[in-house]
Amino acid sequence: MRTPTTPYLRVDLDRLRRNVRRAADHAKTNRFALRPHAKTHKTPEIARLQLASGAVGLTVATLGEAEVFLRHGCYDFFIAYPVHVDERAAERLRDLAERARVAIGIDSVDGAARAGRLLAPYGVEVVVEVDSGQHRTGCQPEQAGQVALAATRAGLTVRGVFSFPGHGYSPEGAVAAAADEARALATARDAVRAAGLEVEVVSGGSTPTFAHADLGVVTELRPGVYVFGDAQQWELGAARPEDIALTCRATVVSHAGGRVVLDSGAKAIGADRAPYNTGHGRLLERPDARIVLLSEHHAVVDVGDGPLPPVGSRLDVVPNHCCTAVNLTDELWVEEHGLLRPWEVAARGRNG
Amino acid sequence: MRTPTTPYLRVDLDRLRRNVRRAADHAKTNRFALRPHAKTHKTPEIARLQLASGAVGLTVATLGEAEVFLRHGCYDFFIAYPVHVDERAAERLRDLAERARVAIGIDSVDGAARAGRLLAPYGVEVVVEVDSGQHRTGCQPEQAGQVALAATRAGLTVRGVFSFPGHGYSPEGAVAAAADEARALATARDAVRAAGLEVEVVSGGSTPTFAHADLGVVTELRPGVYVFGDAQQWELGAARPEDIALTCRATVVSHAGGRVVLDSGAKAIGADRAPYNTGHGRLLERPDARIVLLSEHHAVVDVGDGPLPPVGSRLDVVPNHCCTAVNLTDELWVEEHGLLRPWEVAARGRNG
């Protein structure tokens, strides 16, 4: 039987199942649709768990992710991204739409017109992206009617409106960001209706804002990270350490300078570090420890008081950001009842 | 013929060859051995260019990288890392050493003794790592004699001493770090000799310090990044933009908020950001532009004055750190005379 060598990403299947179920129950109880973002895990087995628990379909970030999940038996995709629809993208979307329900994001009148020219015959729906405060992509909420109208006039079906409240990734910021998102989405929804169009879906994002979403406004939520949790969610208060289902199993390789050096470098856990992160990663069993220096194959850890874990011992590192950590590996090693088996990260690297 | 979709990593082959040749010429002229670090490219074709230009062998970071390059016809590896030698690692090193010349790093008396117990019969050499100022791994230079002696007593052959002057990754820091490294390596070399042992190799690291290395002390250098260059080297003054051989070809997907948003997110270019970096990445043809916000699939760019590049246009992004960017993709798209062909990043993800 194949076994992994450190550093490798390890999934606690009980915790993963619990995280999936908890979000699904919340959606069921509160009668909103859950469309989890599969960019977090990129793993067909996890998508199946989500769909089996009642998710209405998958959110993905790229055409390539949708193509991979289609090959693994998923049939409803929202590509929550302002896909630039050139001829090649149109062909790929046509192929997807022949076998699955597919929607893409649009965030401008020009983009809507272009998408319509190339996609109108294929049954690809569009969802208007609005900026709810992150200032990344998305039109202003008031413009959503014009964008939707341009799409309709270009022959496309508008499914509704969506946003990603990424500015909720800050301590104490999630509640306010969820409120911002509700306001933006309500404005956008009303603008689309004022343009004479139906709004089937009002879709919100994000794990930190998930518990705070205004369920009077949103009809669908697209959290991703909730399946695993990570040091960002831990430090934001959106995940408890006992819920974190993904760690990097690492080996202590050196005690140089009286510190612990692990083999879980940036090529294993990712280099993401948000302003609110207290280090480059955490240790699951030592809440006081911090990764204070991270290079490609070294994580230097300040473990706080007490003796150093011996060279050769194994520790579980919590990456700052699970989505980018998972995208570094072709396999997740899934632990259940003490046994490890590999799950393929089939959509790894599918950026386009 | 297969063609890539954005975002994808693109190599300018003329520039790559020029970078390889320039370092090789510098080594030849100054009579030191070049053992380039293959963790940067993880690509057999590039290793072959380096070896064909006179490199004495490859530096790698992991056993897995050595195994991949061995399958692709490379036969001399220095694993510049304090490999934790357990029984499994020992088996893998034995298999490598049956077909290649192999050395590993050691940085403690205990590590030397353990490596000797498991590796003594296999002809794996060791090189003593010393800390020259980065404070990551490596023993103190004065301890190198004890570590080397412990290795010898455990039945291993000590090849010499090495260091990585990673603290030279700061503006104006490279000259001082090269001098620190020379002092540390000279002290370590003398300590090993004082213990009665030969020192065949005194090996230094790093692209920023490459031009400043004290060639009266070092006999071997292990730069990695020099083959490509990246925004870090550009901002450190160690690479000129016209020498940068690796970019991420990206598409403008949105003008939301009056800014350019590219599809080259952190999953394509990496999330590395050193304190001296002026942004999350640069644009090759627009030195004033900066990536001001980076998420997994979005790079928001402040392009400075002038009109915005149109939605749908293509731009070349210079990642902050080429090593981690390359580790995100299974293929590099290599351009020569206007034609693109894929090179396999065969050692991608080989962290263990």
XYZ file of C-alpha atoms in Angstrom:
704
model
C 0.000 0.000 0.000
C 1.263 3.439 -0.904
C 1.888 5.774 2.034
C 2.812 9.441 1.953
C 6.056 11.099 3.009
C 6.053 14.418 4.816
C 5.159 17.107 4.124
C 1.693 16.029 2.951
C -1.837 17.347 3.316
C -4.036 15.249 5.545
C -7.803 15.343 5.822
C -9.677 14.294 8.946
C -12.711 12.710 7.312
C -14.924 12.871 10.394
C -14.334 16.594 10.702
C -14.794 17.143 6.985
C -18.123 15.295 7.026
C -19.225 17.256 10.076
C -18.365 20.575 8.413
C -20.228 19.587 5.254
C -23.257 18.454 7.232
C -23.376 21.511 9.473
C -23.535 23.908 6.524
C -26.073 21.708 4.747
C -28.291 21.636 7.839
C -28.070 25.414 8.175
C -29.149 25.761 4.542
C -32.001 23.295 4.944
C -33.277 24.875 8.157
C -33.163 28.346 6.675
C -34.342 27.414 3.196
C -31.536 28.840 1.159
C -29.620 27.031 -1.563
C -26.068 25.954 -0.838
C -23.754 26.058 -3.840
C -20.338 25.390 -2.286
C -17.219 26.706 -3.951
C -15.216 23.745 -5.203
C -12.041 25.776 -5.779
C -11.258 25.116 -2.123
C -10.915 21.368 -2.471
C -10.772 20.660 -6.244
C -11.547 17.079 -5.252
C -14.381 15.018 -6.772
C -14.911 12.941 -3.600
C -15.552 16.104 -1.600
C -17.867 17.526 -4.251
C -19.868 14.302 -4.025
C -20.185 14.650 -0.255
C -21.446 18.200 -0.723
C -23.937 17.266 -3.432
C -25.137 14.227 -1.487
C -25.843 16.483 1.493
C -28.131 18.684 -0.580
C -25.954 21.241 -2.361
C -27.795 22.465 -5.468
C -24.650 22.448 -7.584
C -21.064 23.582 -7.489
C -19.502 26.971 -7.672
C -16.191 26.972 -9.518
C -13.724 29.694 -10.465
C -12.647 28.523 -13.896
C -13.783 26.667 -16.982
C -11.068 24.119 -16.323
C -12.476 23.310 -12.889
C -15.940 22.830 -14.363
C -14.546 20.522 -17.054
C -12.822 18.337 -14.474
C -15.846 18.082 -12.176
C -18.070 17.306 -15.172
C -15.852 14.330 -15.965
C -16.404 13.250 -12.371
C -20.174 13.317 -12.536
C -21.171 16.841 -11.478
C -23.757 18.540 -13.689
C -24.544 22.002 -12.377
C -21.895 24.720 -12.353
C -21.798 28.376 -11.580
C -18.486 29.825 -12.724
C -18.492 32.749 -10.296
C -16.056 34.782 -12.329
C -16.308 37.383 -15.087
C -15.110 34.904 -17.709
C -13.667 36.675 -20.722
C -15.720 35.088 -23.487
C -13.537 34.803 -26.554
C -14.087 32.155 -29.224
C -12.146 29.515 -27.418
C -13.945 30.103 -24.109
C -17.249 30.049 -26.003
C -16.459 26.644 -27.479
C -15.583 25.264 -24.081
C -18.749 26.715 -22.562
C -20.786 25.230 -25.366
C -19.276 21.807 -24.671
C -19.984 22.194 -20.963
C -23.545 23.378 -21.546
C -24.277 20.360 -23.732
C -23.874 18.136 -20.691
C -24.480 20.353 -17.666
C -26.327 23.378 -16.403
C -23.845 26.252 -16.599
C -23.842 29.894 -15.604
C -21.030 32.449 -15.715
C -20.525 35.839 -14.108
C -20.694 39.118 -16.021
C -19.878 42.520 -14.600
C -20.229 45.013 -17.451
C -22.488 45.990 -20.314
C -19.688 45.298 -22.795
C -18.999 41.918 -21.254
C -22.684 41.042 -21.434
C -22.853 42.010 -25.098
C -19.736 40.036 -25.970
C -20.904 36.975 -24.046
C -24.232 37.182 -25.829
C -22.671 37.350 -29.295
C -20.744 34.137 -28.699
C -22.943 32.238 -26.261
C -26.550 33.066 -27.037
C -27.291 29.778 -28.824
C -25.843 27.533 -26.148
C -28.063 27.900 -23.109
C -25.337 29.284 -20.869
C -26.943 31.514 -18.251
C -25.373 34.609 -16.731
C -25.365 36.068 -13.236
C -24.545 39.722 -12.738
C -21.645 40.303 -10.356
C -21.875 43.301 -8.076
C -19.186 44.847 -5.896
C -20.368 44.719 -2.293
C -17.258 46.341 -0.821
C -14.234 44.262 -1.726
C -13.521 46.407 -4.797
C -12.211 43.575 -6.913
C -14.648 42.742 -9.719
C -18.365 43.411 -10.061
C -20.371 46.364 -11.293
C -21.899 48.872 -8.908
C -25.190 47.524 -7.528
C -27.194 50.277 -9.232
C -25.773 49.233 -12.610
C -26.937 45.642 -12.349
C -30.158 46.444 -14.250
C -28.272 47.823 -17.239
C -25.880 44.883 -17.305
C -28.728 42.412 -17.050
C -30.647 44.195 -19.777
C -27.613 44.163 -22.064
C -27.311 40.421 -21.495
C -30.981 39.835 -22.210
C -30.850 41.930 -25.351
C -27.829 39.900 -26.461
C -29.914 36.751 -26.168
C -28.774 35.443 -22.796
C -30.827 34.316 -19.830
C -30.055 36.223 -16.655
C -30.274 34.011 -13.582
C -29.796 36.730 -11.018
C -27.096 38.618 -9.150
C -24.111 37.661 -7.034
C -21.333 39.133 -4.955
C -18.301 38.062 -2.972
C -17.892 39.992 0.299
C -14.131 39.470 0.458
C -13.721 42.513 2.661
C -15.284 40.359 5.396
C -11.902 38.673 5.758
C -10.871 40.825 8.693
C -11.317 40.440 12.421
C -14.763 41.692 13.364
C -15.369 42.529 9.703
C -17.629 39.633 8.796
C -20.864 40.967 10.268
C -20.489 44.333 8.573
C -19.462 42.735 5.284
C -22.500 40.472 5.338
C -24.682 43.537 5.840
C -22.867 45.359 3.027
C -23.433 42.379 0.789
C -27.139 42.211 1.623
C -27.552 45.898 0.819
C -25.635 45.592 -2.446
C -27.479 42.466 -3.517
C -30.885 43.919 -2.636
C -30.102 47.052 -4.638
C -28.885 44.964 -7.554
C -31.894 42.640 -7.398
C -34.258 45.601 -7.390
C -32.393 47.230 -10.285
C -32.726 44.079 -12.372
C -36.416 43.833 -11.547
C -36.877 47.517 -12.353
C -35.451 46.704 -15.773
C -38.342 44.301 -16.180
C -36.429 41.056 -15.628
C -36.929 38.160 -13.242
C -34.372 37.435 -10.526
C -34.231 33.748 -9.774
C -31.089 33.766 -7.634
C -29.531 36.278 -5.232
C -26.218 34.685 -4.411
C -23.772 35.600 -1.663
C -20.369 34.339 -0.806
C -17.785 33.490 1.757
C -17.193 31.339 4.782
C -16.587 34.186 7.281
C -19.926 35.811 6.394
C -21.840 32.527 6.081
C -23.370 32.635 9.547
C -24.218 36.331 9.217
C -25.811 36.379 5.767
C -29.120 38.208 5.515
C -31.424 35.345 4.599
C -34.159 37.839 3.835
C -32.106 38.865 0.801
C -29.878 36.023 -0.336
C -31.392 32.879 -1.789
C -28.071 31.069 -2.289
C -24.701 31.007 -0.543
C -21.327 29.920 -1.910
C -18.901 29.250 0.953
C -15.778 27.284 0.082
C -13.330 27.143 2.952
C -15.917 25.842 5.448
C -15.210 22.235 4.464
C -11.668 22.371 5.841
C -11.119 25.520 7.852
C -7.644 27.027 8.060
C -5.546 29.398 10.147
C -7.264 32.407 8.569
C -10.707 31.195 9.626
C -9.323 30.254 13.037
C -7.884 33.740 13.485
C -11.055 35.349 12.134
C -13.137 33.352 14.582
C -14.986 31.599 11.762
C -13.606 28.134 12.567
C -12.716 26.484 15.850
C -9.445 24.541 15.919
C -11.417 21.380 16.692
C -13.257 21.778 13.385
C -10.166 22.144 11.210
C -10.152 19.172 8.868
C -7.027 19.889 6.800
C -3.492 19.940 8.105
C -0.044 19.500 6.686
C 1.704 16.622 8.398
C 5.299 17.798 8.804
C 8.573 16.460 10.201
C 10.898 18.336 12.544
C 14.157 18.410 10.549
C 16.330 20.680 12.658
C 16.727 22.404 16.008
C 19.128 24.972 14.606
C 19.270 28.104 16.709
C 17.164 26.434 19.398
C 14.024 26.562 17.277
C 11.928 23.933 15.562
C 12.325 23.742 11.790
C 9.677 21.771 9.908
C 9.732 20.511 6.320
C 6.328 22.094 5.624
C 7.515 25.053 3.583
C 5.640 27.408 1.311
C 5.578 24.789 -1.455
C 3.511 22.567 0.870
C 1.340 25.002 2.841
C 1.299 28.095 0.608
C 2.714 31.564 1.175
C -0.574 33.365 1.839
C -0.416 35.733 4.735
C -3.260 38.152 5.372
C -2.599 41.279 7.417
C -4.506 39.748 10.325
C -2.590 36.461 10.288
C -0.357 36.121 13.317
C 2.204 34.016 11.451
C 2.728 31.905 8.338
C 0.657 29.092 9.798
C -0.327 27.455 13.082
C 0.172 24.128 14.812
C -3.092 22.326 15.454
C -2.136 20.968 18.862
C -0.164 23.998 20.059
C -2.297 27.118 19.832
C 0.558 29.291 21.102
C 2.999 28.235 18.401
C 3.578 30.360 15.312
C 5.476 29.816 12.085
C 7.763 32.848 12.179
C 9.804 32.237 9.028
C 8.622 30.403 5.946
C 10.652 29.491 2.912
C 10.046 26.922 0.223
C 10.959 23.886 2.305
C 11.428 25.270 5.801
C 8.920 26.446 8.384
C 10.704 27.888 11.398
C 8.405 27.644 14.405
C 8.360 29.493 17.664
C 6.724 26.827 19.819
C 6.548 28.948 22.944
C 7.489 27.545 26.347
C 8.456 23.971 27.067
C 10.765 21.468 25.439
C 11.210 21.373 21.660
C 9.494 18.510 19.855
C 12.359 16.170 18.934
C 13.956 16.095 15.506
C 12.107 13.450 13.522
C 8.789 13.966 15.303
C 5.664 14.767 13.339
C 3.456 17.818 13.812
C 0.225 18.959 12.173
C 0.471 22.390 10.609
C -2.648 24.413 9.840
C -2.052 26.364 6.619
C -3.097 30.003 6.601
C -5.275 29.481 3.526
C -6.515 26.003 2.670
C -7.490 26.815 -0.944
C -3.975 27.653 -2.033
C -2.448 24.851 0.054
C -4.657 22.243 -1.611
C -3.745 23.630 -5.024
C -0.130 22.604 -4.367
C -0.734 18.883 -4.135
C -2.035 16.194 -6.468
C -3.400 14.123 -3.586
C -5.046 14.654 -0.249
C -4.391 11.875 2.260
C -7.669 11.147 3.946
C -7.692 9.618 7.392
C -10.573 7.572 8.700
C -10.350 5.121 11.600
C -6.575 5.473 11.543
C -6.258 4.460 7.882
C -4.947 6.782 5.178
C -6.038 6.755 1.564
C -5.365 9.228 -1.251
C -8.018 11.346 -2.917
C -7.063 12.937 -6.199
C -7.090 16.747 -6.307
C -8.329 16.355 -9.844
C -8.811 20.053 -10.608
C -5.448 21.132 -9.205
C -3.795 23.795 -11.308
C -6.830 24.313 -13.562
C -6.494 28.078 -13.644
C -7.875 28.693 -17.103
C -1.402 21.409 -31.780
C -2.196 22.057 -28.146
C -2.105 25.716 -27.091
C -2.411 27.166 -23.586
C -5.194 29.268 -22.129
C -4.440 32.147 -19.786
C -3.194 32.356 -17.160
C -0.115 30.301 -18.087
C 3.601 30.522 -17.413
C 5.657 31.418 -20.451
C 9.400 31.090 -20.880
C 11.406 33.241 -23.265
C 13.942 30.656 -24.416
C 16.481 33.174 -25.725
C 16.549 34.917 -22.369
C 16.678 31.645 -20.468
C 19.651 30.447 -22.539
C 21.389 33.785 -22.056
C 20.903 33.625 -18.282
C 22.219 30.066 -18.168
C 25.223 30.957 -20.311
C 26.090 34.102 -18.409
C 26.306 32.255 -15.090
C 28.227 29.411 -16.685
C 30.730 31.839 -18.212
C 31.183 33.582 -14.865
C 31.897 30.204 -13.262
C 34.341 29.185 -15.971
C 36.207 32.478 -15.926
C 36.508 32.445 -12.159
C 37.108 28.706 -11.797
C 34.371 27.842 -9.384
C 31.897 25.009 -9.757
C 28.311 25.866 -10.635
C 25.721 23.545 -9.106
C 22.443 25.287 -9.936
C 19.425 24.767 -7.737
C 16.835 22.865 -9.744
C 13.999 23.608 -7.300
C 13.523 26.847 -9.245
C 12.522 25.190 -12.501
C 11.852 21.510 -11.667
C 12.129 20.969 -15.413
C 14.391 18.360 -17.032
C 14.925 20.396 -20.209
C 16.293 23.279 -18.165
C 18.501 20.993 -16.088
C 19.953 19.680 -19.347
C 20.747 23.205 -20.540
C 22.511 23.875 -17.249
C 24.494 20.641 -17.312
C 25.382 21.112 -20.990
C 26.786 24.541 -20.176
C 29.162 23.085 -17.610
C 27.246 22.755 -14.338
C 28.920 20.051 -12.211
C 25.597 18.635 -11.059
C 22.281 19.731 -9.655
C 21.294 21.091 -6.301
C 17.843 19.944 -5.221
C 15.770 20.501 -2.089
C 14.136 17.101 -1.700
C 14.601 13.413 -2.314
C 11.598 13.520 -4.611
C 13.217 16.125 -6.850
C 16.382 14.011 -7.097
C 14.318 10.945 -7.999
C 12.563 12.787 -10.812
C 15.724 14.293 -12.276
C 17.451 10.905 -12.070
C 14.695 9.453 -14.243
C 15.449 12.235 -16.694
C 19.148 11.491 -16.996
C 20.813 13.581 -14.288
C 23.388 11.757 -12.149
C 24.886 14.105 -9.588
C 22.737 15.572 -6.821
C 23.350 17.641 -3.761
C 20.213 17.680 -1.619
C 20.972 20.982 0.097
C 18.696 20.279 3.026
C 19.073 18.671 6.444
C 17.194 15.563 5.336
C 15.735 13.698 8.290
C 17.174 10.244 7.680
C 14.653 7.688 8.860
C 14.467 4.183 7.426
C 12.321 5.176 4.510
C 14.539 8.123 3.556
C 17.557 5.835 3.876
C 16.063 3.350 1.424
C 15.341 6.095 -1.058
C 18.852 7.501 -0.675
C 20.307 4.026 -1.176
C 18.324 3.662 -4.407
C 19.492 7.077 -5.583
C 23.109 6.399 -4.667
C 23.102 3.160 -6.654
C 22.657 5.191 -9.805
C 23.955 8.681 -9.035
C 26.418 10.655 -6.970
C 24.438 11.926 -3.987
C 25.154 14.190 -1.048
C 22.810 15.499 1.649
C 23.048 18.308 4.177
C 23.557 17.738 7.908
C 23.484 20.434 10.547
C 23.919 18.683 13.897
C 25.985 16.048 15.659
C 22.852 13.989 16.301
C 21.782 14.266 12.679
C 25.224 13.167 11.539
C 25.147 10.142 13.842
C 21.655 9.122 12.716
C 22.518 9.561 9.039
C 25.619 7.449 9.546
C 23.722 4.617 11.231
C 21.375 4.278 8.281
C 23.471 5.446 5.335
C 27.067 4.443 5.993
C 27.056 1.475 3.598
C 25.554 3.345 0.663
C 28.132 5.902 -0.430
C 25.918 8.896 0.277
C 28.154 11.857 1.120
C 27.304 14.648 3.534
C 27.938 18.375 3.512
C 27.805 20.321 6.756
C 25.325 23.194 6.673
C 26.291 26.352 8.518
C 24.180 29.356 9.370
C 25.696 32.414 7.735
C 23.093 34.865 8.988
C 19.666 33.781 7.769
C 18.998 31.863 11.009
C 17.009 29.106 9.377
C 18.936 25.840 9.437
C 22.656 25.146 9.775
C 24.981 24.795 12.748
C 27.151 27.635 13.918
C 30.310 27.848 11.781
C 32.550 26.983 14.740
C 30.597 23.736 15.264
C 31.179 22.458 11.739
C 34.244 20.487 12.844
C 32.300 18.571 15.495
C 29.458 17.830 13.093
C 31.858 16.670 10.405
C 33.736 14.526 12.894
C 30.504 12.927 14.084
C 29.648 12.101 10.474
C 33.061 10.612 9.807
C 32.923 8.547 12.968
C 29.520 7.277 11.869
C 31.061 6.036 8.658
C 30.105 8.839 6.262
C 32.275 10.791 3.851
C 32.172 14.539 4.452
C 32.378 16.492 1.220
C 32.620 19.922 2.754
C 30.531 22.775 4.061
C 27.670 24.847 2.690
C 25.423 27.758 3.538
C 22.488 29.677 2.131
C 22.769 33.448 2.659
C 19.035 34.036 2.530
C 19.392 37.247 4.521
C 20.851 38.689 1.303
C 17.290 38.948 0.008
C 16.956 42.593 0.953
C 17.758 45.778 -0.904
C 21.466 46.528 -0.506
C 21.780 43.401 1.617
C 23.411 41.128 -0.927
C 26.974 42.427 -0.651
C 26.973 42.183 3.137
C 25.318 38.751 3.072
C 27.933 37.466 0.628
C 30.636 38.688 2.992
C 28.841 37.093 5.972
C 28.660 33.854 4.047
C 32.349 33.944 3.142
C 33.292 34.489 6.789
C 30.988 31.712 7.994
C 32.150 29.267 5.337
C 35.830 30.053 5.941
C 35.364 29.512 9.674
C 33.501 26.269 9.044
C 36.086 25.043 6.523
C 38.894 25.762 8.960
C 37.014 24.026 11.771
C 36.575 20.896 9.660
C 40.250 20.952 8.704
C 41.234 21.489 12.338
C 39.311 18.291 13.082
C 41.697 16.562 10.729
C 39.349 16.190 7.768
C 39.617 17.223 4.132
C 37.290 19.849 2.702
C 36.636 19.213 -0.949
C 33.795 21.695 -1.410
C 32.941 25.076 0.120
C 29.526 25.801 -1.285
C 27.583 29.046 -1.240
C 24.133 29.938 -2.362
C 21.751 32.389 -3.822
C 21.140 34.475 -6.914
C 21.303 37.894 -5.208
C 24.748 37.137 -3.743
C 26.040 35.321 -6.841
C 27.942 38.281 -8.265
C 29.352 39.197 -4.855
C 30.532 35.796 -3.640
C 34.066 35.701 -2.241
C 35.722 33.410 -4.757
C 38.747 33.182 -2.513
C 36.567 31.147 -0.136
C 33.789 29.407 -2.046
C 34.593 26.660 -4.517
C 30.976 26.089 -5.612
C 27.850 28.231 -5.977
C 24.215 27.136 -6.063
C 22.038 29.901 -7.523
C 18.548 28.892 -8.636
C 16.455 31.898 -9.603
C 19.062 33.262 -12.048
C 17.644 31.157 -14.875
C 14.353 33.047 -14.898
C 14.566 36.151 -12.729
C 11.433 37.463 -11.047
C 10.016 40.594 -9.458
C 12.011 39.970 -6.285
C 15.307 39.926 -8.185
C 14.171 42.928 -10.217
C 13.398 44.860 -7.056
C 16.622 43.696 -5.400
C 18.610 44.864 -8.415
C 19.806 41.312 -9.124
C 17.969 41.001 -12.451
C 17.163 43.556 -15.134
C 13.662 43.433 -16.585
C 15.156 42.645 -19.999
C 16.660 39.463 -18.551
C 13.451 38.122 -17.020
C 12.672 34.888 -18.830
C 9.511 33.785 -17.012
C 6.184 35.586 -17.076
C 2.595 34.701 -16.541
C 0.585 35.508 -19.639
C -2.687 36.913 -18.330
C -5.962 38.239 -19.736
C -7.664 41.456 -18.673
C -11.061 40.207 -17.482
C -12.590 43.349 -15.975
C -12.312 47.104 -15.658
C -14.406 47.173 -12.500
C -13.773 50.277 -10.426
C -11.678 51.767 -13.222
C -8.831 49.345 -12.632
C -7.406 46.466 -14.604
C -8.242 43.001 -13.275
C -6.198 40.107 -14.640
C -6.864 36.380 -14.400
C -3.339 35.756 -13.050
C -4.244 35.183 -9.420
C -2.263 33.660 -6.586
C -2.942 30.150 -7.910
C -1.037 31.111 -11.083
C 1.720 33.460 -9.869
C 2.032 32.540 -6.174
C 1.285 34.572 -3.073
C 4.871 35.301 -2.041
C 5.447 38.846 -0.976
C 8.707 39.837 0.667
C 8.796 42.981 2.803
C 10.757 44.765 0.060
C 8.305 43.837 -2.707
C 6.393 46.841 -3.959
C 3.328 44.794 -4.872
C 2.110 41.253 -5.535
C 3.851 41.193 -8.906
C 4.899 43.443 -11.776
C 4.053 43.877 -15.444
C 7.023 43.251 -17.705
C 6.244 46.035 -20.166
C 4.930 48.559 -17.646
C 7.532 49.157 -14.955
C 5.246 51.601 -13.134
C 2.365 49.149 -12.780
C 1.812 47.211 -9.571
C -0.504 44.370 -8.592
C -2.218 45.956 -5.605
C -4.676 43.192 -4.704
C -4.170 39.499 -5.318
C -6.664 36.736 -4.746
C -6.785 33.224 -6.115
C -7.953 34.145 -9.606
C -7.799 37.937 -9.650
C -4.855 40.320 -9.853
C -6.024 43.899 -9.505
C -3.472 46.175 -11.155
C -2.772 49.841 -10.735
C -1.362 50.554 -14.208
C -0.474 54.170 -13.506
C -1.266 56.913 -16.002
C -2.714 56.404 -19.434
C -5.578 54.384 -20.845
C -6.458 50.987 -19.408
C -5.445 47.988 -21.516
C -8.744 46.750 -22.978
C -10.700 43.854 -21.536
C -9.551 40.768 -23.385
C -6.019 42.033 -23.974
C -3.037 39.997 -22.813
C -0.318 41.197 -20.459
C 2.849 39.574 -19.146
C 2.999 39.446 -15.370
C 6.306 38.971 -13.574
C 5.688 36.843 -10.467
C 7.314 37.983 -7.262
C 9.004 34.615 -6.774
C 9.546 32.359 -9.763
C 10.252 29.191 -7.719
C 6.822 29.082 -6.141
C 5.085 30.206 -9.340
C 6.630 27.355 -11.330
C 5.586 24.898 -8.624
C 1.952 25.732 -9.433
C 1.945 24.459 -12.994
C 2.514 21.126 -14.683
C 3.839 22.764 -17.845
C 5.907 25.738 -18.843
C 5.079 27.111 -22.274
C 8.362 27.843 -23.972
C 8.528 30.434 -26.718
C 11.149 30.380 -29.419
C 10.865 32.160 -32.766
C 7.214 32.875 -31.990
C 6.307 29.210 -31.448
C 5.111 27.819 -28.131
C 5.777 24.322 -26.878
C 5.209 22.782 -23.452
C 7.969 21.595 -21.166
C 6.930 19.333 -18.323
C 7.574 20.623 -14.805
C 8.337 17.036 -13.927
C 9.345 17.625 -10.310
C 6.384 19.875 -9.487
C 4.992 19.210 -6.054
C 7.796 16.819 -5.022
C 8.073 18.190 -1.528
C 9.139 15.040 0.246
